[in-house]
């Protein structure tokens, strides 16, 4: 996978445009690392990686790093949409801090926003596909108060 500086800047611009979160410079982005599907599943779901084998990307707030499945093709808008999604999480992190993601309600809101942006990006690129359908069914435990 090759992710050119120009493409990364373009993806960041889309994340900023559709999220309306404060802009950051491309130099403020975390490192991006490619992982096999198995290694990515182990990062996302260390206790039960078999439940996360379909993951395409992850923004690690603790390590400030984006992990991408090594089979993604950034020149393909369907795949680069996952990068845009993770860049939204980076913008959220920069705006609200790492603690924002500690709250269940905030995590769900962050996913809704990231899928909204990803889907707008996909539409802009002429891709007739939408991601994030299942986020509408995400719920927090009763004892998790709002963010």
mmCIF file with all atom_site columns, C-alpha atoms in Angstrom:
data_model
loop_
_atom_site.group_PDB
_atom_site.id
_atom_site.type_symbol
_atom_site.label_atom_id
_atom_site.label_alt_id
_atom_site.label_comp_id
_atom_site.label_asym_id
_atom_site.label_entity_id
_atom_site.label_seq_id
_atom_site.pdbx_PDB_ins_code
_atom_site.Cartn_x
_atom_site.Cartn_y
_atom_site.Cartn_z
_atom_site.occupancy
_atom_site.B_iso_or_equiv
_atom_site.pdbx_formal_charge
_atom_site.auth_seq_id
_atom_site.auth_comp_id
_atom_site.auth_asym_id
_atom_site.auth_atom_id
_atom_site.pdbx_PDB_model_num
ATOM 1   C CA . UNK A 1 1   ? 0.000   0.000   0.000  1.00 0.00 ? 1   UNK A CA 1
ATOM 2   C CA . UNK A 1 2   ? 1.262   3.422   -0.861 1.00 0.00 ? 2   UNK A CA 1
ATOM 3   C CA . UNK A 1 3   ? -0.362  6.493   0.593  1.00 0.00 ? 3   UNK A CA 1
ATOM 4   C CA . UNK A 1 4   ? 1.055   9.590   -1.048 1.00 0.00 ? 4   UNK A CA 1
ATOM 5   C CA . UNK A 1 5   ? 1.300   12.880  0.800  1.00 0.00 ? 5   UNK A CA 1
ATOM 6   C CA . UNK A 1 6   ? -1.096  14.402  -1.743 1.00 0.00 ? 6   UNK A CA 1
ATOM 7   C CA . UNK A 1 7   ? -3.709  11.714  -1.230 1.00 0.00 ? 7   UNK A CA 1
ATOM 8   C CA . UNK A 1 8   ? -3.391  11.927  2.552  1.00 0.00 ? 8   UNK A CA 1
ATOM 9   C CA . UNK A 1 9   ? -3.852  15.717  2.414  1.00 0.00 ? 9   UNK A CA 1
ATOM 10  C CA . UNK A 1 10  ? -6.927  15.251  0.212  1.00 0.00 ? 10  UNK A CA 1
ATOM 11  C CA . UNK A 1 11  ? -8.430  12.674  2.582  1.00 0.00 ? 11  UNK A CA 1
ATOM 12  C CA . UNK A 1 12  ? -7.787  14.921  5.567  1.00 0.00 ? 12  UNK A CA 1
ATOM 13  C CA . UNK A 1 13  ? -9.462  17.827  3.738  1.00 0.00 ? 13  UNK A CA 1
ATOM 14  C CA . UNK A 1 14  ? -12.552 15.660  3.172  1.00 0.00 ? 14  UNK A CA 1
ATOM 15  C CA . UNK A 1 15  ? -12.616 14.643  6.847  1.00 0.00 ? 15  UNK A CA 1
ATOM 16  C CA . UNK A 1 16  ? -12.440 18.290  7.885  1.00 0.00 ? 16  UNK A CA 1
ATOM 17  C CA . UNK A 1 17  ? -14.996 19.463  5.319  1.00 0.00 ? 17  UNK A CA 1
ATOM 18  C CA . UNK A 1 18  ? -17.691 16.932  6.181  1.00 0.00 ? 18  UNK A CA 1
ATOM 19  C CA . UNK A 1 19  ? -17.103 16.780  9.942  1.00 0.00 ? 19  UNK A CA 1
ATOM 20  C CA . UNK A 1 20  ? -16.782 20.560  10.430 1.00 0.00 ? 20  UNK A CA 1
ATOM 21  C CA . UNK A 1 21  ? -14.272 19.774  13.173 1.00 0.00 ? 21  UNK A CA 1
ATOM 22  C CA . UNK A 1 22  ? -11.359 22.198  13.536 1.00 0.00 ? 22  UNK A CA 1
ATOM 23  C CA . UNK A 1 23  ? -8.695  21.732  10.882 1.00 0.00 ? 23  UNK A CA 1
ATOM 24  C CA . UNK A 1 24  ? -5.281  20.343  11.682 1.00 0.00 ? 24  UNK A CA 1
ATOM 25  C CA . UNK A 1 25  ? -2.166  20.301  9.561  1.00 0.00 ? 25  UNK A CA 1
ATOM 26  C CA . UNK A 1 26  ? -1.209  17.069  7.850  1.00 0.00 ? 26  UNK A CA 1
ATOM 27  C CA . UNK A 1 27  ? 2.022   17.139  9.893  1.00 0.00 ? 27  UNK A CA 1
ATOM 28  C CA . UNK A 1 28  ? -0.080  16.644  13.045 1.00 0.00 ? 28  UNK A CA 1
ATOM 29  C CA . UNK A 1 29  ? -1.464  13.309  11.850 1.00 0.00 ? 29  UNK A CA 1
ATOM 30  C CA . UNK A 1 30  ? -0.401  10.143  13.630 1.00 0.00 ? 30  UNK A CA 1
ATOM 31  C CA . UNK A 1 31  ? 1.805   7.542   11.966 1.00 0.00 ? 31  UNK A CA 1
ATOM 32  C CA . UNK A 1 32  ? -0.044  5.107   9.732  1.00 0.00 ? 32  UNK A CA 1
ATOM 33  C CA . UNK A 1 33  ? 0.880   1.447   9.958  1.00 0.00 ? 33  UNK A CA 1
ATOM 34  C CA . UNK A 1 34  ? -0.260  -1.456  7.806  1.00 0.00 ? 34  UNK A CA 1
ATOM 35  C CA . UNK A 1 35  ? -1.227  -4.737  9.464  1.00 0.00 ? 35  UNK A CA 1
ATOM 36  C CA . UNK A 1 36  ? -2.477  -8.096  8.308  1.00 0.00 ? 36  UNK A CA 1
ATOM 37  C CA . UNK A 1 37  ? -6.145  -8.837  8.921  1.00 0.00 ? 37  UNK A CA 1
ATOM 38  C CA . UNK A 1 38  ? -5.202  -11.099 11.837 1.00 0.00 ? 38  UNK A CA 1
ATOM 39  C CA . UNK A 1 39  ? -2.893  -8.537  13.466 1.00 0.00 ? 39  UNK A CA 1
ATOM 40  C CA . UNK A 1 40  ? -5.511  -5.801  13.091 1.00 0.00 ? 40  UNK A CA 1
ATOM 41  C CA . UNK A 1 41  ? -8.180  -8.063  14.628 1.00 0.00 ? 41  UNK A CA 1
ATOM 42  C CA . UNK A 1 42  ? -5.866  -8.676  17.580 1.00 0.00 ? 42  UNK A CA 1
ATOM 43  C CA . UNK A 1 43  ? -5.400  -4.904  18.046 1.00 0.00 ? 43  UNK A CA 1
ATOM 44  C CA . UNK A 1 44  ? -9.128  -4.210  17.912 1.00 0.00 ? 44  UNK A CA 1
ATOM 45  C CA . UNK A 1 45  ? -10.324 -7.201  19.930 1.00 0.00 ? 45  UNK A CA 1
ATOM 46  C CA . UNK A 1 46  ? -7.390  -8.554  21.926 1.00 0.00 ? 46  UNK A CA 1
ATOM 47  C CA . UNK A 1 47  ? -9.612  -10.850 24.007 1.00 0.00 ? 47  UNK A CA 1
ATOM 48  C CA . UNK A 1 48  ? -11.585 -12.278 21.076 1.00 0.00 ? 48  UNK A CA 1
ATOM 49  C CA . UNK A 1 49  ? -9.867  -11.423 17.768 1.00 0.00 ? 49  UNK A CA 1
ATOM 50  C CA . UNK A 1 50  ? -12.099 -13.829 15.864 1.00 0.00 ? 50  UNK A CA 1
ATOM 51  C CA . UNK A 1 51  ? -14.950 -11.332 16.390 1.00 0.00 ? 51  UNK A CA 1
ATOM 52  C CA . UNK A 1 52  ? -13.077 -8.553  14.584 1.00 0.00 ? 52  UNK A CA 1
ATOM 53  C CA . UNK A 1 53  ? -11.756 -10.180 11.435 1.00 0.00 ? 53  UNK A CA 1
ATOM 54  C CA . UNK A 1 54  ? -13.641 -7.822  9.126  1.00 0.00 ? 54  UNK A CA 1
ATOM 55  C CA . UNK A 1 55  ? -12.031 -4.653  10.499 1.00 0.00 ? 55  UNK A CA 1
ATOM 56  C CA . UNK A 1 56  ? -10.405 -2.441  7.875  1.00 0.00 ? 56  UNK A CA 1
ATOM 57  C CA . UNK A 1 57  ? -8.865  0.294   10.019 1.00 0.00 ? 57  UNK A CA 1
ATOM 58  C CA . UNK A 1 58  ? -8.414  1.574   13.565 1.00 0.00 ? 58  UNK A CA 1
ATOM 59  C CA . UNK A 1 59  ? -7.350  4.804   15.229 1.00 0.00 ? 59  UNK A CA 1
ATOM 60  C CA . UNK A 1 60  ? -5.516  3.903   18.433 1.00 0.00 ? 60  UNK A CA 1
ATOM 61  C CA . UNK A 1 61  ? -6.027  6.799   20.844 1.00 0.00 ? 61  UNK A CA 1
ATOM 62  C CA . UNK A 1 62  ? -3.534  5.429   23.376 1.00 0.00 ? 62  UNK A CA 1
ATOM 63  C CA . UNK A 1 63  ? -0.687  4.999   20.904 1.00 0.00 ? 63  UNK A CA 1
ATOM 64  C CA . UNK A 1 64  ? -1.758  7.874   18.606 1.00 0.00 ? 64  UNK A CA 1
ATOM 65  C CA . UNK A 1 65  ? -1.483  5.717   15.509 1.00 0.00 ? 65  UNK A CA 1
ATOM 66  C CA . UNK A 1 66  ? -3.739  4.663   12.639 1.00 0.00 ? 66  UNK A CA 1
ATOM 67  C CA . UNK A 1 67  ? -3.676  0.995   11.708 1.00 0.00 ? 67  UNK A CA 1
ATOM 68  C CA . UNK A 1 68  ? -4.834  -0.058  8.247  1.00 0.00 ? 68  UNK A CA 1
ATOM 69  C CA . UNK A 1 69  ? -5.421  -3.512  6.894  1.00 0.00 ? 69  UNK A CA 1
ATOM 70  C CA . UNK A 1 70  ? -2.585  -4.216  4.498  1.00 0.00 ? 70  UNK A CA 1
ATOM 71  C CA . UNK A 1 71  ? -4.974  -5.178  1.699  1.00 0.00 ? 71  UNK A CA 1
ATOM 72  C CA . UNK A 1 72  ? -6.511  -1.688  1.426  1.00 0.00 ? 72  UNK A CA 1
ATOM 73  C CA . UNK A 1 73  ? -5.850  0.149   -1.815 1.00 0.00 ? 73  UNK A CA 1
ATOM 74  C CA . UNK A 1 74  ? -5.806  3.885   -1.021 1.00 0.00 ? 74  UNK A CA 1
ATOM 75  C CA . UNK A 1 75  ? -6.343  4.834   -4.676 1.00 0.00 ? 75  UNK A CA 1
ATOM 76  C CA . UNK A 1 76  ? -9.714  3.027   -4.517 1.00 0.00 ? 76  UNK A CA 1
ATOM 77  C CA . UNK A 1 77  ? -12.306 5.395   -2.975 1.00 0.00 ? 77  UNK A CA 1
ATOM 78  C CA . UNK A 1 78  ? -14.104 2.462   -1.324 1.00 0.00 ? 78  UNK A CA 1
ATOM 79  C CA . UNK A 1 79  ? -10.895 1.724   0.589  1.00 0.00 ? 79  UNK A CA 1
ATOM 80  C CA . UNK A 1 80  ? -9.763  5.308   1.143  1.00 0.00 ? 80  UNK A CA 1
ATOM 81  C CA . UNK A 1 81  ? -13.148 5.931   2.756  1.00 0.00 ? 81  UNK A CA 1
ATOM 82  C CA . UNK A 1 82  ? -11.923 3.877   5.708  1.00 0.00 ? 82  UNK A CA 1
ATOM 83  C CA . UNK A 1 83  ? -8.936  6.199   6.005  1.00 0.00 ? 83  UNK A CA 1
ATOM 84  C CA . UNK A 1 84  ? -11.249 9.231   5.967  1.00 0.00 ? 84  UNK A CA 1
ATOM 85  C CA . UNK A 1 85  ? -13.279 7.564   8.738  1.00 0.00 ? 85  UNK A CA 1
ATOM 86  C CA . UNK A 1 86  ? -10.176 7.147   10.920 1.00 0.00 ? 86  UNK A CA 1
ATOM 87  C CA . UNK A 1 87  ? -9.065  10.708  10.177 1.00 0.00 ? 87  UNK A CA 1
ATOM 88  C CA . UNK A 1 88  ? -12.370 11.911  11.632 1.00 0.00 ? 88  UNK A CA 1
ATOM 89  C CA . UNK A 1 89  ? -11.457 10.103  14.843 1.00 0.00 ? 89  UNK A CA 1
ATOM 90  C CA . UNK A 1 90  ? -8.083  11.870  14.804 1.00 0.00 ? 90  UNK A CA 1
ATOM 91  C CA . UNK A 1 91  ? -9.879  15.225  14.446 1.00 0.00 ? 91  UNK A CA 1
ATOM 92  C CA . UNK A 1 92  ? -12.189 14.293  17.332 1.00 0.00 ? 92  UNK A CA 1
ATOM 93  C CA . UNK A 1 93  ? -9.164  13.327  19.413 1.00 0.00 ? 93  UNK A CA 1
ATOM 94  C CA . UNK A 1 94  ? -7.486  16.667  18.661 1.00 0.00 ? 94  UNK A CA 1
ATOM 95  C CA . UNK A 1 95  ? -10.676 18.591  19.461 1.00 0.00 ? 95  UNK A CA 1
ATOM 96  C CA . UNK A 1 96  ? -11.898 16.752  22.567 1.00 0.00 ? 96  UNK A CA 1
ATOM 97  C CA . UNK A 1 97  ? -8.917  14.788  23.885 1.00 0.00 ? 97  UNK A CA 1
ATOM 98  C CA . UNK A 1 98  ? -8.438  11.080  24.504 1.00 0.00 ? 98  UNK A CA 1
ATOM 99  C CA . UNK A 1 99  ? -10.877 11.107  27.438 1.00 0.00 ? 99  UNK A CA 1
ATOM 100 C CA . UNK A 1 100 ? -13.727 11.780  25.009 1.00 0.00 ? 100 UNK A CA 1
ATOM 101 C CA . UNK A 1 101 ? -13.516 8.173   23.821 1.00 0.00 ? 101 UNK A CA 1
ATOM 102 C CA . UNK A 1 102 ? -13.743 6.791   27.376 1.00 0.00 ? 102 UNK A CA 1
ATOM 103 C CA . UNK A 1 103 ? -17.483 7.447   27.489 1.00 0.00 ? 103 UNK A CA 1
ATOM 104 C CA . UNK A 1 104 ? -19.824 4.997   25.742 1.00 0.00 ? 104 UNK A CA 1
ATOM 105 C CA . UNK A 1 105 ? -22.232 7.675   24.462 1.00 0.00 ? 105 UNK A CA 1
ATOM 106 C CA . UNK A 1 106 ? -19.353 9.710   23.079 1.00 0.00 ? 106 UNK A CA 1
ATOM 107 C CA . UNK A 1 107 ? -17.908 6.640   21.337 1.00 0.00 ? 107 UNK A CA 1
ATOM 108 C CA . UNK A 1 108 ? -21.220 5.982   19.623 1.00 0.00 ? 108 UNK A CA 1
ATOM 109 C CA . UNK A 1 109 ? -21.530 9.645   18.626 1.00 0.00 ? 109 UNK A CA 1
ATOM 110 C CA . UNK A 1 110 ? -17.967 9.575   17.330 1.00 0.00 ? 110 UNK A CA 1
ATOM 111 C CA . UNK A 1 111 ? -18.782 6.545   15.161 1.00 0.00 ? 111 UNK A CA 1
ATOM 112 C CA . UNK A 1 112 ? -21.951 8.167   13.831 1.00 0.00 ? 112 UNK A CA 1
ATOM 113 C CA . UNK A 1 113 ? -19.997 11.243  12.827 1.00 0.00 ? 113 UNK A CA 1
ATOM 114 C CA . UNK A 1 114 ? -17.171 9.225   11.276 1.00 0.00 ? 114 UNK A CA 1
ATOM 115 C CA . UNK A 1 115 ? -19.611 7.118   9.223  1.00 0.00 ? 115 UNK A CA 1
ATOM 116 C CA . UNK A 1 116 ? -21.494 10.264  8.167  1.00 0.00 ? 116 UNK A CA 1
ATOM 117 C CA . UNK A 1 117 ? -18.244 11.733  6.870  1.00 0.00 ? 117 UNK A CA 1
ATOM 118 C CA . UNK A 1 118 ? -17.143 8.460   5.276  1.00 0.00 ? 118 UNK A CA 1
ATOM 119 C CA . UNK A 1 119 ? -20.459 8.116   3.470  1.00 0.00 ? 119 UNK A CA 1
ATOM 120 C CA . UNK A 1 120 ? -20.383 11.700  2.223  1.00 0.00 ? 120 UNK A CA 1
ATOM 121 C CA . UNK A 1 121 ? -16.868 11.096  0.947  1.00 0.00 ? 121 UNK A CA 1
ATOM 122 C CA . UNK A 1 122 ? -17.983 7.895   -0.803 1.00 0.00 ? 122 UNK A CA 1
ATOM 123 C CA . UNK A 1 123 ? -20.871 9.760   -2.434 1.00 0.00 ? 123 UNK A CA 1
ATOM 124 C CA . UNK A 1 124 ? -18.548 12.552  -3.535 1.00 0.00 ? 124 UNK A CA 1
ATOM 125 C CA . UNK A 1 125 ? -16.328 9.914   -5.146 1.00 0.00 ? 125 UNK A CA 1
ATOM 126 C CA . UNK A 1 126 ? -19.272 8.336   -6.989 1.00 0.00 ? 126 UNK A CA 1
ATOM 127 C CA . UNK A 1 127 ? -19.305 5.176   -4.874 1.00 0.00 ? 127 UNK A CA 1
ATOM 128 C CA . UNK A 1 128 ? -22.818 3.800   -4.511 1.00 0.00 ? 128 UNK A CA 1
ATOM 129 C CA . UNK A 1 129 ? -22.203 2.109   -1.167 1.00 0.00 ? 129 UNK A CA 1
ATOM 130 C CA . UNK A 1 130 ? -22.691 3.201   2.428  1.00 0.00 ? 130 UNK A CA 1
ATOM 131 C CA . UNK A 1 131 ? -20.930 2.048   5.585  1.00 0.00 ? 131 UNK A CA 1
ATOM 132 C CA . UNK A 1 132 ? -22.021 2.025   9.218  1.00 0.00 ? 132 UNK A CA 1
ATOM 133 C CA . UNK A 1 133 ? -25.531 0.650   9.041  1.00 0.00 ? 133 UNK A CA 1
ATOM 134 C CA . UNK A 1 134 ? -25.151 -1.201  12.338 1.00 0.00 ? 134 UNK A CA 1
ATOM 135 C CA . UNK A 1 135 ? -24.112 1.899   14.311 1.00 0.00 ? 135 UNK A CA 1
ATOM 136 C CA . UNK A 1 136 ? -27.791 2.793   14.589 1.00 0.00 ? 136 UNK A CA 1
ATOM 137 C CA . UNK A 1 137 ? -28.249 -0.271  16.781 1.00 0.00 ? 137 UNK A CA 1
ATOM 138 C CA . UNK A 1 138 ? -25.376 0.490   19.162 1.00 0.00 ? 138 UNK A CA 1
ATOM 139 C CA . UNK A 1 139 ? -26.475 1.116   22.732 1.00 0.00 ? 139 UNK A CA 1
ATOM 140 C CA . UNK A 1 140 ? -24.727 1.894   25.969 1.00 0.00 ? 140 UNK A CA 1
ATOM 141 C CA . UNK A 1 141 ? -25.318 -0.031  29.182 1.00 0.00 ? 141 UNK A CA 1
ATOM 142 C CA . UNK A 1 142 ? -28.030 1.502   31.355 1.00 0.00 ? 142 UNK A CA 1
ATOM 143 C CA . UNK A 1 143 ? -25.469 2.700   33.911 1.00 0.00 ? 143 UNK A CA 1
ATOM 144 C CA . UNK A 1 144 ? -23.370 4.622   31.359 1.00 0.00 ? 144 UNK A CA 1
ATOM 145 C CA . UNK A 1 145 ? -24.350 8.247   31.692 1.00 0.00 ? 145 UNK A CA 1
ATOM 146 C CA . UNK A 1 146 ? -24.218 10.705  28.789 1.00 0.00 ? 146 UNK A CA 1
ATOM 147 C CA . UNK A 1 147 ? -20.893 12.355  27.906 1.00 0.00 ? 147 UNK A CA 1
#
